[in-house]
Amino acid sequence: MSAEHDARQRAEDITVADPVSAPDADGRPRRTTRRFPLFTRDTARPEGGGRAASGDAPAPARQWPILAVLLTVGLGLLLTALDLFRLGTVLIGAALLAGAVLRWLVPDVGMLAVRSRFTDIVTYGGLGLAITLLALMMQPDPWLELPFLKDTLHFTVSS
């Protein structure tokens, strides 16, 4: 127990000459070298994770991209609960696709930025596309029919 405590104490006593690379509140980098610090004390905000509006704007206006996506998903969930399942699910998928487009085009998207720009676009876009396609192919009376799907599932689904 004491050896572990001593090791932890020694790690806390080390002063890192090279500051951490996370940007400050104004988005300016806090170090000039590309070398990584010995110990990381915090995490960097994702690229594009700054405020979507100026700091003197009210909180909802600063986070308008995530609010737009969440309100659209909420509307889709409401439509799904009101027995408009296909329309609600398509709206949820479209909201995620819109989130991918916002992440791609808008430089600062606030809390819509979770990871790197590439990862967010691929994640939002992939999930939005999958949800939308599944909603369009939903039975009965699908709005979208893929002819190769029946051949692919020939041995697993019998008619």
mmCIF file of C-alpha atoms in Angstrom:
data_model
loop_
_atom_site.group_PDB
_atom_site.id
_atom_site.type_symbol
_atom_site.label_atom_id
_atom_site.label_comp_id
_atom_site.label_asym_id
_atom_site.label_seq_id
_atom_site.Cartn_x
_atom_site.Cartn_y
_atom_site.Cartn_z
ATOM 1 C CA MET A 1 0.000 0.000 0.000
ATOM 2 C CA SER A 2 2.742 2.460 0.907
ATOM 3 C CA ALA A 3 4.762 1.680 -2.249
ATOM 4 C CA GLU A 4 1.710 2.476 -4.359
ATOM 5 C CA HIS A 5 1.146 5.685 -2.396
ATOM 6 C CA ASP A 6 4.833 6.669 -2.819
ATOM 7 C CA ALA A 7 4.663 6.067 -6.579
ATOM 8 C CA ARG A 8 1.515 8.167 -6.842
ATOM 9 C CA GLN A 9 3.083 10.924 -4.757
ATOM 10 C CA ARG A 10 6.208 10.945 -6.957
ATOM 11 C CA ALA A 11 4.022 11.190 -10.091
ATOM 12 C CA GLU A 12 2.196 14.188 -8.606
ATOM 13 C CA ASP A 13 5.480 15.876 -7.647
ATOM 14 C CA ILE A 14 6.809 15.819 -11.210
ATOM 15 C CA THR A 15 6.472 19.153 -12.937
ATOM 16 C CA VAL A 16 6.053 18.933 -16.652
ATOM 17 C CA ALA A 17 7.976 21.665 -18.443
ATOM 18 C CA ASP A 18 5.967 21.160 -21.610
ATOM 19 C CA PRO A 19 2.360 22.334 -21.106
ATOM 20 C CA VAL A 20 -0.610 20.231 -22.168
ATOM 21 C CA SER A 21 -1.789 20.622 -25.761
ATOM 22 C CA ALA A 22 -5.474 21.253 -25.038
ATOM 23 C CA PRO A 23 -6.711 24.651 -26.242
ATOM 24 C CA ASP A 24 -7.756 27.222 -23.683
ATOM 25 C CA ALA A 25 -11.253 28.716 -23.420
ATOM 26 C CA ASP A 26 -10.554 31.047 -26.354
ATOM 27 C CA GLY A 27 -9.372 28.168 -28.544
ATOM 28 C CA ARG A 28 -5.690 29.159 -28.575
ATOM 29 C CA PRO A 29 -3.223 26.276 -28.239
ATOM 30 C CA ARG A 30 -1.348 26.282 -24.961
ATOM 31 C CA ARG A 31 1.923 24.863 -26.219
ATOM 32 C CA THR A 32 4.185 25.427 -29.163
ATOM 33 C CA THR A 33 6.015 22.114 -29.423
ATOM 34 C CA ARG A 34 4.612 18.984 -31.062
ATOM 35 C CA ARG A 35 6.149 16.700 -28.448
ATOM 36 C CA PHE A 36 3.627 15.052 -26.134
ATOM 37 C CA PRO A 37 3.864 15.765 -22.408
ATOM 38 C CA LEU A 38 5.050 13.091 -20.015
ATOM 39 C CA PHE A 39 1.766 13.165 -18.077
ATOM 40 C CA THR A 40 -1.614 14.244 -19.448
ATOM 41 C CA ARG A 41 -3.552 16.346 -16.956
ATOM 42 C CA ASP A 42 -6.709 16.980 -18.995
ATOM 43 C CA THR A 43 -8.327 16.116 -22.315
ATOM 44 C CA ALA A 44 -8.466 18.228 -25.420
ATOM 45 C CA ARG A 45 -11.817 19.376 -26.747
ATOM 46 C CA PRO A 46 -12.705 17.834 -30.112
ATOM 47 C CA GLU A 47 -11.888 19.879 -33.173
ATOM 48 C CA GLY A 48 -14.885 22.128 -33.801
ATOM 49 C CA GLY A 49 -15.997 21.806 -30.180
ATOM 50 C CA GLY A 50 -16.046 25.553 -29.574
ATOM 51 C CA ARG A 51 -19.239 27.531 -29.128
ATOM 52 C CA ALA A 52 -21.501 27.666 -32.160
ATOM 53 C CA ALA A 53 -22.374 31.282 -31.326
ATOM 54 C CA SER A 54 -20.545 34.044 -29.470
ATOM 55 C CA GLY A 55 -20.089 33.862 -25.715
ATOM 56 C CA ASP A 56 -22.570 36.664 -25.011
ATOM 57 C CA ALA A 57 -25.406 34.776 -26.757
ATOM 58 C CA PRO A 58 -27.841 32.840 -24.538
ATOM 59 C CA ALA A 59 -26.970 29.183 -23.853
ATOM 60 C CA PRO A 60 -29.454 27.636 -26.332
ATOM 61 C CA ALA A 61 -28.157 29.848 -29.147
ATOM 62 C CA ARG A 62 -24.579 28.790 -28.404
ATOM 63 C CA GLN A 63 -25.532 25.130 -28.835
ATOM 64 C CA TRP A 64 -27.972 25.391 -31.749
ATOM 65 C CA PRO A 65 -26.541 22.460 -33.788
ATOM 66 C CA ILE A 66 -27.044 19.836 -31.073
ATOM 67 C CA LEU A 67 -30.421 21.336 -30.153
ATOM 68 C CA ALA A 68 -31.601 21.147 -33.773
ATOM 69 C CA VAL A 69 -30.609 17.480 -34.009
ATOM 70 C CA LEU A 70 -32.089 16.581 -30.605
ATOM 71 C CA LEU A 71 -35.382 18.390 -31.256
ATOM 72 C CA THR A 72 -35.735 16.629 -34.617
ATOM 73 C CA VAL A 73 -35.016 13.246 -32.997
ATOM 74 C CA GLY A 74 -37.556 14.107 -30.273
ATOM 75 C CA LEU A 75 -40.170 14.910 -32.911
ATOM 76 C CA GLY A 76 -39.392 11.607 -34.626
ATOM 77 C CA LEU A 77 -39.822 9.738 -31.329
ATOM 78 C CA LEU A 78 -43.129 11.538 -30.730
ATOM 79 C CA LEU A 79 -44.400 10.549 -34.190
ATOM 80 C CA THR A 80 -43.293 6.979 -33.531
ATOM 81 C CA ALA A 81 -45.224 6.965 -30.233
ATOM 82 C CA LEU A 82 -48.289 8.340 -32.052
ATOM 83 C CA ASP A 83 -48.266 5.251 -34.330
ATOM 84 C CA LEU A 84 -46.558 6.910 -37.300
ATOM 85 C CA PHE A 85 -43.636 4.542 -36.924
ATOM 86 C CA ARG A 86 -42.172 4.761 -40.418
ATOM 87 C CA LEU A 87 -42.356 8.554 -40.645
ATOM 88 C CA GLY A 88 -40.927 8.995 -37.141
ATOM 89 C CA THR A 89 -38.046 6.620 -37.815
ATOM 90 C CA VAL A 90 -37.223 8.299 -41.124
ATOM 91 C CA LEU A 91 -37.179 11.633 -39.269
ATOM 92 C CA ILE A 92 -34.736 10.222 -36.684
ATOM 93 C CA GLY A 93 -32.433 8.983 -39.447
ATOM 94 C CA ALA A 94 -32.696 12.310 -41.262
ATOM 95 C CA ALA A 95 -31.775 14.147 -38.031
ATOM 96 C CA LEU A 96 -28.599 12.083 -37.717
ATOM 97 C CA LEU A 97 -27.754 12.706 -41.379
ATOM 98 C CA ALA A 98 -28.296 16.419 -40.774
ATOM 99 C CA GLY A 99 -25.960 16.161 -37.773
ATOM 100 C CA ALA A 100 -23.287 14.667 -40.054
ATOM 101 C CA VAL A 101 -23.758 17.497 -42.566
ATOM 102 C CA LEU A 102 -23.599 20.137 -39.811
ATOM 103 C CA ARG A 103 -20.442 18.546 -38.418
ATOM 104 C CA TRP A 104 -18.894 18.656 -41.891
ATOM 105 C CA LEU A 105 -19.883 22.206 -42.892
ATOM 106 C CA VAL A 106 -20.068 24.266 -39.686
ATOM 107 C CA PRO A 107 -16.651 25.048 -38.162
ATOM 108 C CA ASP A 108 -17.842 25.265 -34.526
ATOM 109 C CA VAL A 109 -20.762 23.005 -33.625
ATOM 110 C CA GLY A 110 -20.530 23.047 -29.849
ATOM 111 C CA MET A 111 -21.590 19.838 -28.137
ATOM 112 C CA LEU A 112 -22.352 18.134 -31.460
ATOM 113 C CA ALA A 113 -18.586 17.611 -31.657
ATOM 114 C CA VAL A 114 -17.843 14.457 -29.692
ATOM 115 C CA ARG A 115 -14.657 13.115 -31.236
ATOM 116 C CA SER A 116 -12.653 14.112 -34.297
ATOM 117 C CA ARG A 117 -14.544 15.624 -37.226
ATOM 118 C CA PHE A 118 -13.997 12.497 -39.350
ATOM 119 C CA THR A 119 -15.217 10.120 -36.625
ATOM 120 C CA ASP A 120 -18.313 12.219 -35.939
ATOM 121 C CA ILE A 121 -19.227 12.457 -39.627
ATOM 122 C CA VAL A 122 -18.789 8.718 -40.185
ATOM 123 C CA THR A 123 -20.734 7.845 -37.023
ATOM 124 C CA TYR A 124 -23.635 10.258 -37.529
ATOM 125 C CA GLY A 125 -23.792 9.535 -41.249
ATOM 126 C CA GLY A 126 -23.555 5.751 -40.907
ATOM 127 C CA LEU A 127 -26.191 5.521 -38.183
ATOM 128 C CA GLY A 128 -28.478 8.005 -39.960
ATOM 129 C CA LEU A 129 -28.199 6.119 -43.256
ATOM 130 C CA ALA A 130 -28.817 2.740 -41.586
ATOM 131 C CA ILE A 131 -31.861 3.981 -39.647
ATOM 132 C CA THR A 132 -33.313 5.700 -42.715
ATOM 133 C CA LEU A 133 -32.824 2.666 -44.975
ATOM 134 C CA LEU A 134 -34.301 0.299 -42.404
ATOM 135 C CA ALA A 135 -37.295 2.589 -41.964
ATOM 136 C CA LEU A 136 -37.848 2.745 -45.721
ATOM 137 C CA MET A 137 -37.647 -1.066 -46.044
ATOM 138 C CA MET A 138 -39.943 -1.749 -43.079
ATOM 139 C CA GLN A 139 -42.807 -4.199 -43.604
ATOM 140 C CA PRO A 140 -45.673 -4.105 -44.497
ATOM 141 C CA ASP A 141 -45.656 -2.134 -47.747
ATOM 142 C CA PRO A 142 -42.038 -1.005 -47.846
ATOM 143 C CA TRP A 143 -41.308 2.322 -49.528
ATOM 144 C CA LEU A 144 -37.969 0.922 -50.727
ATOM 145 C CA GLU A 145 -37.426 -2.591 -52.042
ATOM 146 C CA LEU A 146 -33.967 -3.960 -52.667
ATOM 147 C CA PRO A 147 -34.183 -6.850 -55.155
ATOM 148 C CA PHE A 148 -30.953 -8.522 -54.025
ATOM 149 C CA LEU A 149 -32.163 -8.670 -50.416
ATOM 150 C CA LYS A 150 -34.621 -11.493 -51.121
ATOM 151 C CA ASP A 151 -31.881 -13.527 -52.817
ATOM 152 C CA THR A 152 -29.507 -12.865 -49.916
ATOM 153 C CA LEU A 153 -32.025 -14.079 -47.357
ATOM 154 C CA HIS A 154 -33.334 -16.965 -49.526
ATOM 155 C CA PHE A 155 -31.977 -19.720 -47.296
ATOM 156 C CA THR A 156 -32.854 -18.110 -43.972
ATOM 157 C CA VAL A 157 -36.401 -16.863 -44.641
ATOM 158 C CA SER A 158 -38.962 -19.099 -46.302
ATOM 159 C CA SER A 159 -42.124 -17.766 -47.899
#
